[in-house]
GROMACS .gro file of N, CA and C in nm:
model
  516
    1UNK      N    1   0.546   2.046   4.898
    1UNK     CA    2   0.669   2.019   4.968
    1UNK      C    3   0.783   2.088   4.895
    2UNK      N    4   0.889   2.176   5.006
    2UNK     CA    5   0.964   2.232   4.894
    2UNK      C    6   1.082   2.196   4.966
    3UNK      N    7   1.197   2.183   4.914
    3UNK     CA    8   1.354   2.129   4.945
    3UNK      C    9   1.432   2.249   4.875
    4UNK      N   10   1.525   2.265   5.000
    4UNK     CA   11   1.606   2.357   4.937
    4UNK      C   12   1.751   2.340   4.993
    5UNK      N   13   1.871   2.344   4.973
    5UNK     CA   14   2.017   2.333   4.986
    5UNK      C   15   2.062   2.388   4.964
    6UNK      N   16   2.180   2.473   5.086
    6UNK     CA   17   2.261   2.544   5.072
    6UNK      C   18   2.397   2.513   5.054
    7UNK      N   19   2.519   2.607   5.103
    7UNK     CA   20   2.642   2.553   5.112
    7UNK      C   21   2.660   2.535   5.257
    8UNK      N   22   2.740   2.472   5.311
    8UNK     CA   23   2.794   2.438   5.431
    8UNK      C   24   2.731   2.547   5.525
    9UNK      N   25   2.717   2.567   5.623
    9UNK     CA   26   2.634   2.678   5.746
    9UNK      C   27   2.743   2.808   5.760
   10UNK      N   28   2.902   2.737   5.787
   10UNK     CA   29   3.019   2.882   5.778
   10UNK      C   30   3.010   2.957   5.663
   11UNK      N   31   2.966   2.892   5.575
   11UNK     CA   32   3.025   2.988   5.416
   11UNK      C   33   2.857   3.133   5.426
   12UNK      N   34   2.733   3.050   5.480
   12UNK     CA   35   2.627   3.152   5.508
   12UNK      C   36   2.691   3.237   5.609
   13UNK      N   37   2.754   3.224   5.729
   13UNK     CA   38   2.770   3.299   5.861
   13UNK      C   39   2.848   3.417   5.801
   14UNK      N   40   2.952   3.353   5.692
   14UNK     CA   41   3.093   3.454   5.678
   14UNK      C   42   3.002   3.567   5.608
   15UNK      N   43   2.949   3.521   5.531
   15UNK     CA   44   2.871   3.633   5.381
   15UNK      C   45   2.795   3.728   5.484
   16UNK      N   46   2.740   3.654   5.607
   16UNK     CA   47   2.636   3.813   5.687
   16UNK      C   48   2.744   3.871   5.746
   17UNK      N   49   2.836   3.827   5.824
   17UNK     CA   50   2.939   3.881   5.895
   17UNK      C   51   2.977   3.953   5.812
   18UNK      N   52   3.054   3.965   5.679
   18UNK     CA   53   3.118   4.050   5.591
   18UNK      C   54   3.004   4.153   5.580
   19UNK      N   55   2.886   4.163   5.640
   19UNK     CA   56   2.813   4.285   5.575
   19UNK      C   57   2.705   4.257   5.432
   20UNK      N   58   2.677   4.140   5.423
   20UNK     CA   59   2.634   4.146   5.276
   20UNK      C   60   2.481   4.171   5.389
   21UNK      N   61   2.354   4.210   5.293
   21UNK     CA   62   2.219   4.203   5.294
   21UNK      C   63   2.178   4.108   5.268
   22UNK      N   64   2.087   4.070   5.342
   22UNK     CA   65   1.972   3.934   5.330
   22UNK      C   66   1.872   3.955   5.347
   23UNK      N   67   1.793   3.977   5.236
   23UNK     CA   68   1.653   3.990   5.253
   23UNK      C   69   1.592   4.129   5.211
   24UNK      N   70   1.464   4.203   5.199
   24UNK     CA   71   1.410   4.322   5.128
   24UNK      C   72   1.521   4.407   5.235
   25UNK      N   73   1.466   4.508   5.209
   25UNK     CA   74   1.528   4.608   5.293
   25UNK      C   75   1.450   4.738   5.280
   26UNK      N   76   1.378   4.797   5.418
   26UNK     CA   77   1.284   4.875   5.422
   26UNK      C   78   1.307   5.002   5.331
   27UNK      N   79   1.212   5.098   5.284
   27UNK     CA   80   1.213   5.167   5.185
   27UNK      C   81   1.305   5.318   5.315
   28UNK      N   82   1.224   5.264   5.485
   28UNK     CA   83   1.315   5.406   5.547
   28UNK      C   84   1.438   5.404   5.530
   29UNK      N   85   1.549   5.260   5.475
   29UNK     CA   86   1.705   5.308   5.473
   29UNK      C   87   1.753   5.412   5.378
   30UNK      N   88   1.640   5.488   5.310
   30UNK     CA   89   1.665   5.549   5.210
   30UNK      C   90   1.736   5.671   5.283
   31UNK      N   91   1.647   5.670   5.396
   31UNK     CA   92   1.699   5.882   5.489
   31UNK      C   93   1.816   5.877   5.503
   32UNK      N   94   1.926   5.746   5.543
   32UNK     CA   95   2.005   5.770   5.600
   32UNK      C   96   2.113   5.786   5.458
   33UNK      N   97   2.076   5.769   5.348
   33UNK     CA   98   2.114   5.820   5.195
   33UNK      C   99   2.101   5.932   5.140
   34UNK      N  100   2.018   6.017   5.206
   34UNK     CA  101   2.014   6.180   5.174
   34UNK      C  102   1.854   6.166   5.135
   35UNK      N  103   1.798   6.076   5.156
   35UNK     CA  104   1.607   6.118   5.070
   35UNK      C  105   1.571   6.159   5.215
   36UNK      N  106   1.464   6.280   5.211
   36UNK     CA  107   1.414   6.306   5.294
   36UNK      C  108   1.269   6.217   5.362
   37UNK      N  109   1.278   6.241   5.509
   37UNK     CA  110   1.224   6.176   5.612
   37UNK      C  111   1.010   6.199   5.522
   38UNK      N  112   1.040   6.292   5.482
   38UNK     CA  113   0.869   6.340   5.422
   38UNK      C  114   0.879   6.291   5.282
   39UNK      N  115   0.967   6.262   5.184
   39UNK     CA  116   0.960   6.198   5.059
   39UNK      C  117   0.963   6.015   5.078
   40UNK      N  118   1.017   5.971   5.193
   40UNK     CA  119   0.983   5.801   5.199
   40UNK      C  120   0.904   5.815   5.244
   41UNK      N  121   0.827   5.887   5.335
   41UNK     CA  122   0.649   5.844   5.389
   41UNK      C  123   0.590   5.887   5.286
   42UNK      N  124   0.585   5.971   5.205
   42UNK     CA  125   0.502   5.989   5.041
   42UNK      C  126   0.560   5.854   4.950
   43UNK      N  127   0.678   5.808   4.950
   43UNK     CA  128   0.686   5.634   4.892
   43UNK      C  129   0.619   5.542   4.944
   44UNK      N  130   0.610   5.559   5.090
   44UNK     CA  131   0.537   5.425   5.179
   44UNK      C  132   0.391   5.431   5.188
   45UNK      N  133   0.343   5.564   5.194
   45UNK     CA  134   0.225   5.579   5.120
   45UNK      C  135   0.164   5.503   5.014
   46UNK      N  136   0.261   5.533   4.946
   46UNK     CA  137   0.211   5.540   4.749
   46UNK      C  138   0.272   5.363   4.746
   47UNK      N  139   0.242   5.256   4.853
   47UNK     CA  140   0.280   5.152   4.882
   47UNK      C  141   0.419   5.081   4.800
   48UNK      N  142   0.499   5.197   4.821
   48UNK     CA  143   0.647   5.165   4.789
   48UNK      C  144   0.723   5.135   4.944
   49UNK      N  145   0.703   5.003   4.997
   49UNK     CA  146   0.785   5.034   5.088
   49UNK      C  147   0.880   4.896   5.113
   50UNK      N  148   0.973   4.882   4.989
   50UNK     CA  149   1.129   4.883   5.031
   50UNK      C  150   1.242   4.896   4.906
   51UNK      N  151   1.302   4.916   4.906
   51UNK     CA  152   1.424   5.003   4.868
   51UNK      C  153   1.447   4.958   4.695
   52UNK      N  154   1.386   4.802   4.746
   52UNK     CA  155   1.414   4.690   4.565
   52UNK      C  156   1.261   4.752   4.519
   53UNK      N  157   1.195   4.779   4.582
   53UNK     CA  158   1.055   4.792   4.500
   53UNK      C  159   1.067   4.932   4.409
   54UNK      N  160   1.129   5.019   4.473
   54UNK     CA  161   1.172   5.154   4.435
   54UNK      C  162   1.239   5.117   4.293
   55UNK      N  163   1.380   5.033   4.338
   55UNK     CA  164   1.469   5.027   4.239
   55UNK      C  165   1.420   4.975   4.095
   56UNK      N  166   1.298   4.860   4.093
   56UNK     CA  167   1.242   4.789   3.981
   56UNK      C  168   1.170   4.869   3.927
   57UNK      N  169   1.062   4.976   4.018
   57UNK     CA  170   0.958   5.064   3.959
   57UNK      C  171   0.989   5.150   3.858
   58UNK      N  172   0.922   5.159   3.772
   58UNK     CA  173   0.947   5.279   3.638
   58UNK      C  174   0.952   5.403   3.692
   59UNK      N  175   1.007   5.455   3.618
   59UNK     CA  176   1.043   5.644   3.648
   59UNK      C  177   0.912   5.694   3.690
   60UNK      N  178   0.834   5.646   3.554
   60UNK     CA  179   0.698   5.694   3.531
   60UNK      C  180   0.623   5.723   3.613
   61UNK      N  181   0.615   5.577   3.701
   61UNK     CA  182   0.495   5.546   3.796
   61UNK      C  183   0.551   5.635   3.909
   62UNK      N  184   0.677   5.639   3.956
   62UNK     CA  185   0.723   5.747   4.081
   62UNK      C  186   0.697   5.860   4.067
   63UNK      N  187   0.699   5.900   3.945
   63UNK     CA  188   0.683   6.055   3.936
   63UNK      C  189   0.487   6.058   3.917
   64UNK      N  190   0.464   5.970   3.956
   64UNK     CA  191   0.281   5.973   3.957
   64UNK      C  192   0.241   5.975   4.089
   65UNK      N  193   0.326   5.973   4.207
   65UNK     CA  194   0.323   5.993   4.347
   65UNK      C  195   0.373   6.162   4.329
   66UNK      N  196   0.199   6.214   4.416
   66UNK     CA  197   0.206   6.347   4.441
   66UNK      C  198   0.318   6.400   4.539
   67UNK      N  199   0.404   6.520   4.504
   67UNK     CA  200   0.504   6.617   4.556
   67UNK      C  201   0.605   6.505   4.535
   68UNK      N  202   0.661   6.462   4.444
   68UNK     CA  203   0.793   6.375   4.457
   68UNK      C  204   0.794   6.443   4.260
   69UNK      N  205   0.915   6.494   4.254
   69UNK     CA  206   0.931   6.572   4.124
   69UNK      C  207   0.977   6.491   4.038
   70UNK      N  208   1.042   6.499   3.906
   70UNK     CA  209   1.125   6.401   3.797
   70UNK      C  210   1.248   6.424   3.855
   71UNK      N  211   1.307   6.519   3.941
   71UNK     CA  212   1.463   6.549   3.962
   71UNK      C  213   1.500   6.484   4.127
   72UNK      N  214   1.376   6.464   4.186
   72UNK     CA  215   1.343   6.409   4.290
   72UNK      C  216   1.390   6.218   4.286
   73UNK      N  217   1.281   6.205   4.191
   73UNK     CA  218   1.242   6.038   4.165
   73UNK      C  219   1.421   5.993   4.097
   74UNK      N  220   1.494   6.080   4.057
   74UNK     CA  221   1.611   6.063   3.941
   74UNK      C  222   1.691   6.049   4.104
   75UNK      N  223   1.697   6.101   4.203
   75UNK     CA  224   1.833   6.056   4.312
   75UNK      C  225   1.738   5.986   4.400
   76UNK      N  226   1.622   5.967   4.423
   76UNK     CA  227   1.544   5.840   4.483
   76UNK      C  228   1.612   5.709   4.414
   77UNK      N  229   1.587   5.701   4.264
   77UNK     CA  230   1.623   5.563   4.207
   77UNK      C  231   1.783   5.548   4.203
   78UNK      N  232   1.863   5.673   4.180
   78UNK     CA  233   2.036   5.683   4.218
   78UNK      C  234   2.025   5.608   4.325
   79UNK      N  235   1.996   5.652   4.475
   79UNK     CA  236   2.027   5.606   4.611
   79UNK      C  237   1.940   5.487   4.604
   80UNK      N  238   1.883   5.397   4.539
   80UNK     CA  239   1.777   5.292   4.599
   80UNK      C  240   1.927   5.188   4.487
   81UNK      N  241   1.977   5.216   4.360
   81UNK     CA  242   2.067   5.157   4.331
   81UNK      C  243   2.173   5.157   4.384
   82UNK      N  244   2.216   5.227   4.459
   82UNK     CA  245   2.327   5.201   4.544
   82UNK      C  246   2.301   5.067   4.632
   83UNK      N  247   2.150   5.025   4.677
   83UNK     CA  248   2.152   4.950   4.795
   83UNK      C  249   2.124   4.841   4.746
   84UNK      N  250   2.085   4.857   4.581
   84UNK     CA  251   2.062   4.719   4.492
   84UNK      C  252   2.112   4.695   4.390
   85UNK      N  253   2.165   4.612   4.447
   85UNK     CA  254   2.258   4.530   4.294
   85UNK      C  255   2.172   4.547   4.180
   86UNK      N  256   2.201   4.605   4.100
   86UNK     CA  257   2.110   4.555   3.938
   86UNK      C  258   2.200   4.571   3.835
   87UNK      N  259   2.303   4.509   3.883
   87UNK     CA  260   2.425   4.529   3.732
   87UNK      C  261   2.353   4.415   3.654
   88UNK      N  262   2.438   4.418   3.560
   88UNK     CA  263   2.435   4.337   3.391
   88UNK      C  264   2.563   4.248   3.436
   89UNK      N  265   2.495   4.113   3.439
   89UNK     CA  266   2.569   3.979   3.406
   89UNK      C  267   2.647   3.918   3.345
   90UNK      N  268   2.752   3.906   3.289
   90UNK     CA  269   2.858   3.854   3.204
   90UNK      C  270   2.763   3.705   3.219
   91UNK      N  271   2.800   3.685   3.057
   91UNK     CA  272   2.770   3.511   3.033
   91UNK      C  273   2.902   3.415   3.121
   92UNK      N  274   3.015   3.451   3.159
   92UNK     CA  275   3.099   3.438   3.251
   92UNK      C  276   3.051   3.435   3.417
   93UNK      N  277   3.023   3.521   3.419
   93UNK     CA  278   2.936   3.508   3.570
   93UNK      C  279   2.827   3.424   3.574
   94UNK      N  280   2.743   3.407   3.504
   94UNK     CA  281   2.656   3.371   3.503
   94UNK      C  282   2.721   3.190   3.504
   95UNK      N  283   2.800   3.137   3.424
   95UNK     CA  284   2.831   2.986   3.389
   95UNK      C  285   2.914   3.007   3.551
   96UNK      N  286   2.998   3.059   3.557
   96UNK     CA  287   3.028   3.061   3.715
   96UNK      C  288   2.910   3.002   3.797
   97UNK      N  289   2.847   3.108   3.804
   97UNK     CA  290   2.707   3.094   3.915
   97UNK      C  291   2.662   2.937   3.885
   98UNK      N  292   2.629   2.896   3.766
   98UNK     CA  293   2.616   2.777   3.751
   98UNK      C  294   2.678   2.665   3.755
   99UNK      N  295   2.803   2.716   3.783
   99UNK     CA  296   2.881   2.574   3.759
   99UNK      C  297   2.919   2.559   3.947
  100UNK      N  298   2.844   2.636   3.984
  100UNK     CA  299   2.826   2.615   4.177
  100UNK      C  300   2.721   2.548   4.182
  101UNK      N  301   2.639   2.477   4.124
  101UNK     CA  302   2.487   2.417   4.190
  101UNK      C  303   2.536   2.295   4.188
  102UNK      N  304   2.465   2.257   4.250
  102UNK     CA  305   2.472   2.118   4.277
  102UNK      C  306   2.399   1.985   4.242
  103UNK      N  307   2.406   1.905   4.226
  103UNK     CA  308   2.284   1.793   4.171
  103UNK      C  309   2.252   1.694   4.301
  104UNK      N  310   2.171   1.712   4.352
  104UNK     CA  311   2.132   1.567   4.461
  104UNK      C  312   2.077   1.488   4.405
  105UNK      N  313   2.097   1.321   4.439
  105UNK     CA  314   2.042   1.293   4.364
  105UNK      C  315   1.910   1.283   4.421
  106UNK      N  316   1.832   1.167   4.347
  106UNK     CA  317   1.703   1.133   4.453
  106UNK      C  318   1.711   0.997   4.495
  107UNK      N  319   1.801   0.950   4.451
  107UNK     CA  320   1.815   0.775   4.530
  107UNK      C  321   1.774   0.714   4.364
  108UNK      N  322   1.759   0.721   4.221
  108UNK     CA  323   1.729   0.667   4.136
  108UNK      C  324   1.802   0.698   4.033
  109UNK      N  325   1.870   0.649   3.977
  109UNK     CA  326   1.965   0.664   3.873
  109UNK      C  327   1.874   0.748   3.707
  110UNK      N  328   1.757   0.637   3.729
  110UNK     CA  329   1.670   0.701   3.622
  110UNK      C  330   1.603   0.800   3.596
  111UNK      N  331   1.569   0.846   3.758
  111UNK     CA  332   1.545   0.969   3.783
  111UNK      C  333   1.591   1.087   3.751
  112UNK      N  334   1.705   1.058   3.808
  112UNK     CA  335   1.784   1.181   3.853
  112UNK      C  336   1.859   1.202   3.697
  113UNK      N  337   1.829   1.125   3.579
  113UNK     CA  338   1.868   1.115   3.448
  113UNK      C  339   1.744   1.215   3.364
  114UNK      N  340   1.640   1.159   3.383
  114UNK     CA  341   1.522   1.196   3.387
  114UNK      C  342   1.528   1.384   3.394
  115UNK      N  343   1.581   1.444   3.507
  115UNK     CA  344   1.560   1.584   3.616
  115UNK      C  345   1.711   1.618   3.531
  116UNK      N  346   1.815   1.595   3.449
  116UNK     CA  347   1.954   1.630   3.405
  116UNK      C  348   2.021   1.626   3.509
  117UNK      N  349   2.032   1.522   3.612
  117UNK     CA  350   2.125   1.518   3.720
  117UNK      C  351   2.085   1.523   3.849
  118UNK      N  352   1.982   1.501   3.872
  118UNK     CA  353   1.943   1.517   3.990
  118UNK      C  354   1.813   1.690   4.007
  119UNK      N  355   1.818   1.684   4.153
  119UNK     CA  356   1.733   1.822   4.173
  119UNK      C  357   1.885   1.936   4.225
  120UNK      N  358   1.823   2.034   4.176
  120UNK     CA  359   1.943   2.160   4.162
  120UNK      C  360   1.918   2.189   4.306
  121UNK      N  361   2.068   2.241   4.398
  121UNK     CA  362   2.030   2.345   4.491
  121UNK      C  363   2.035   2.467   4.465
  122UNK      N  364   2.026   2.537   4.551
  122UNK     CA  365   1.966   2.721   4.534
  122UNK      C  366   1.835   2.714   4.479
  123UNK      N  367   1.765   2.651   4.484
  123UNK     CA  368   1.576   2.667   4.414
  123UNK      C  369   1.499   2.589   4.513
  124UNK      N  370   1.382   2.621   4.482
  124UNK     CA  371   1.284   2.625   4.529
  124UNK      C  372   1.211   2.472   4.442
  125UNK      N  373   1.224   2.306   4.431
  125UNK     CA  374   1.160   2.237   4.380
  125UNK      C  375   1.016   2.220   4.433
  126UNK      N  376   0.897   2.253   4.381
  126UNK     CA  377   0.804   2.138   4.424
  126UNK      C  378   0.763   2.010   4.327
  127UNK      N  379   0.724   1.956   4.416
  127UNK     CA  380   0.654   1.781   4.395
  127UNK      C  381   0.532   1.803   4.436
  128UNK      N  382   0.473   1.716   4.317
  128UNK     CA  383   0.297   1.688   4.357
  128UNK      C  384   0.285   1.611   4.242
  129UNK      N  385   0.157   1.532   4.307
  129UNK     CA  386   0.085   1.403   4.226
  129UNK      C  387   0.017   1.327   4.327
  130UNK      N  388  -0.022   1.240   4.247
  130UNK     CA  389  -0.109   1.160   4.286
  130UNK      C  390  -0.065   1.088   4.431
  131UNK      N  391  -0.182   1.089   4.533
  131UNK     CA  392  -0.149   0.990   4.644
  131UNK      C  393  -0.085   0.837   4.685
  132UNK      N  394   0.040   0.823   4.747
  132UNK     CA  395   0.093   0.766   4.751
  132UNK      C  396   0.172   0.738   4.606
  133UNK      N  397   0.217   0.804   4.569
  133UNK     CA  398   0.354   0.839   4.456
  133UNK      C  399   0.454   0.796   4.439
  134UNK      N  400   0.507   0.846   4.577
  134UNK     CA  401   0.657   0.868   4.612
  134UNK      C  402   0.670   1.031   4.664
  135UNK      N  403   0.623   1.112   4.684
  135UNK     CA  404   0.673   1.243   4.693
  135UNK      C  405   0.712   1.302   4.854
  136UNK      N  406   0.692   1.231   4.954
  136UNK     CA  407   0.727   1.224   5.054
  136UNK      C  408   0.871   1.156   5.046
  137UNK      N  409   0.872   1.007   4.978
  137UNK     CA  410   1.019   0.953   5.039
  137UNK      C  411   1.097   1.044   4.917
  138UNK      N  412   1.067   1.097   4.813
  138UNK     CA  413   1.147   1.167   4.777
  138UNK      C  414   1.210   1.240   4.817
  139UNK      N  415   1.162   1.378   4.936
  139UNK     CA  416   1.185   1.404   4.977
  139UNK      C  417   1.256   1.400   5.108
  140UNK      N  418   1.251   1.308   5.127
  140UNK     CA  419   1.320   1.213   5.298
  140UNK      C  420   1.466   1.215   5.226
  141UNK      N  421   1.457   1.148   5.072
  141UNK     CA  422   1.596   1.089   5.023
  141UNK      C  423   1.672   1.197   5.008
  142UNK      N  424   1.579   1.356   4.968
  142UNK     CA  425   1.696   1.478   4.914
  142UNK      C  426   1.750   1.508   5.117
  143UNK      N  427   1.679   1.491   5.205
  143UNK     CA  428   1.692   1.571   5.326
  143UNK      C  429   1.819   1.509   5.373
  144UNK      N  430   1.796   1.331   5.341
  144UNK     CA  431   1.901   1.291   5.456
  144UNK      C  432   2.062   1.299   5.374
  145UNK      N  433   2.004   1.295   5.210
  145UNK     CA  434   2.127   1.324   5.099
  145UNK      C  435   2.174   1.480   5.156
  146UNK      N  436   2.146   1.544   5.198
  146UNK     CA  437   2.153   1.708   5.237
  146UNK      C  438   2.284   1.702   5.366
  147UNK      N  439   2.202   1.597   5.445
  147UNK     CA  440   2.259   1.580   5.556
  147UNK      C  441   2.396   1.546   5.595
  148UNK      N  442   2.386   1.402   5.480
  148UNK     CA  443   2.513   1.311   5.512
  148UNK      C  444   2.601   1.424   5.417
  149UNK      N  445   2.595   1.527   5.322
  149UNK     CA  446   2.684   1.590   5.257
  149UNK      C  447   2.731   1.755   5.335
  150UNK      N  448   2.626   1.707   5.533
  150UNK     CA  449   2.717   1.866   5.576
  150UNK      C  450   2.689   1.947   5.481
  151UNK      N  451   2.522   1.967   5.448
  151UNK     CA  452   2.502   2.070   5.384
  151UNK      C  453   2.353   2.129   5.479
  152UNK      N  454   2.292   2.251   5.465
  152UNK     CA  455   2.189   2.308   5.473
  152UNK      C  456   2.077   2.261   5.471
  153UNK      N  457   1.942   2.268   5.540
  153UNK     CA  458   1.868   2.198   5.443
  153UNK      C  459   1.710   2.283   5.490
  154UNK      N  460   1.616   2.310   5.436
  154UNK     CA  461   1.494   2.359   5.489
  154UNK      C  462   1.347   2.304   5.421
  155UNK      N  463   1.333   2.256   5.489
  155UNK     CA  464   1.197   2.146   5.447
  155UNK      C  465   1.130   2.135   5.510
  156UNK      N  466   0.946   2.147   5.446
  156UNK     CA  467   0.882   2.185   5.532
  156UNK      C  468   0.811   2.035   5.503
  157UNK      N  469   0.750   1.956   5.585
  157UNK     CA  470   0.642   1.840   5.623
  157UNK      C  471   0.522   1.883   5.695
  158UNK      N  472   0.434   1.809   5.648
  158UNK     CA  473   0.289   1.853   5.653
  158UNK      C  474   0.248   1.782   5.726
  159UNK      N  475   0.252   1.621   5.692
  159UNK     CA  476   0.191   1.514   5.783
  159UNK      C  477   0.256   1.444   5.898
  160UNK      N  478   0.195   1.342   5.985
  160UNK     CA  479   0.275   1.370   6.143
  160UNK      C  480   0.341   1.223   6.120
  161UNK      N  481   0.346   1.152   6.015
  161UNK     CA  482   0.457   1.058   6.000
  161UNK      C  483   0.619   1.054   5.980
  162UNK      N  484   0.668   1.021   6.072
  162UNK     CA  485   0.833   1.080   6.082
  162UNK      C  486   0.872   0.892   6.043
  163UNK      N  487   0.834   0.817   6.012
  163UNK     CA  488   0.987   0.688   6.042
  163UNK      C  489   0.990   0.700   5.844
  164UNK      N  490   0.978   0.732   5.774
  164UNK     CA  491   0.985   0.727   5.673
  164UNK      C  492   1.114   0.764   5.628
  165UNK      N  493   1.165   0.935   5.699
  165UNK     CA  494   1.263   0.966   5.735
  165UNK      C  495   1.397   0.891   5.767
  166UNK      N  496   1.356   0.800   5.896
  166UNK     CA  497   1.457   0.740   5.994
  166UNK      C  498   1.465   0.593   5.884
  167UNK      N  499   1.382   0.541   5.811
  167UNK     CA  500   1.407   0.454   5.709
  167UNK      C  501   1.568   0.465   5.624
  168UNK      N  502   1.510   0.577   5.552
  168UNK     CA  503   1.589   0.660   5.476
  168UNK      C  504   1.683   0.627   5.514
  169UNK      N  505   1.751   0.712   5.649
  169UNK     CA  506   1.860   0.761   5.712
  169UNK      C  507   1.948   0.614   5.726
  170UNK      N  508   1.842   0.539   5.749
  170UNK     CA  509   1.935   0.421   5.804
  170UNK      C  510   1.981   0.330   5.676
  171UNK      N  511   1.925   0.342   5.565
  171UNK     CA  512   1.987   0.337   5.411
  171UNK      C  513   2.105   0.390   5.410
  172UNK      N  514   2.140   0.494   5.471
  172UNK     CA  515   2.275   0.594   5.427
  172UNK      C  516   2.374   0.570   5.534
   0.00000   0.00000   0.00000
């Protein structure tokens, strides 16, 4: 089971509207950057195919894909950084970035003492253990905590019991 929380739904809409990228991005946006239409099908080939995979790959290994040169692979990885962020982080940015997460709790004081505040948003938590645990209403408690705070929420359920949920909800 994984729980995840965002910010409010406008603050996601504005960031695509402004143009930002979400998500890989195929290795063909490279042509419209100056790489030729016959050097990304020799990347997509050589199972490079999107733009971050390019950007992470060593010099080395590109220039080990036949007819793609060292002076070649040098404005392949120029133009694949243009389309990917890979700057260097200020310890400033970074406590920024962090001092945006959030703590939900889980409905337990001891818990959520337990976890340093609760479960973080922006990640990916899983839960597992033993049957009948708690790891279901745990999760009921982060969804409907998600809810009542007009926030995001994407959670996936496995089994076809829903009042566990509507329990919850009616707690809050």
């Amino acid at each position: 089971m994984a729980v995840q929380a965002a910010p409010p739904q406008q603050q996601q809409l504005q960031q695509v509207e402004e143009g930002e990228h979400v998500g890989p991005q195929p290795v063909s946006k490279l042509e419209s950057h100056g790489i030729s239409a016959n050097d990304v099908k020799k990347l997509s080939e050589a199972g490079y195919h999107t733009v971050e995979s390019i950007s992470y790959a060593p010099k080395k290994a590109l220039v080990l894909i036949k007819g793609i040169s060292e002076a070649k692979v040098d404005k392949i990885q120029s133009e694949a950084a243009k389309l990917v962020p890979m700057g260097f982080t200020t310890a400033t940015e970074f406590h920024q970035r962090r001092s945006e997460i959030i703590q939900l709790t889980t409905g337990s004081k001891e818990f959520d003492k337990l976890l340093g505040g609760g479960v973080e948003t922006g990640s990916i938590t899983e839960v597992f253990g033993e049957f009948r645990t708690g790891k279901t209403q745990l999760c009921h408690t982060l969804a409907v905590t998600c809810q009542v705070k007009d926030y995001t929420l994407v959670y996936i359920h496995t089994h076809e019991r829903d009042y566990v949920c509507c329990t919850v909800a009616d707690r809050h």
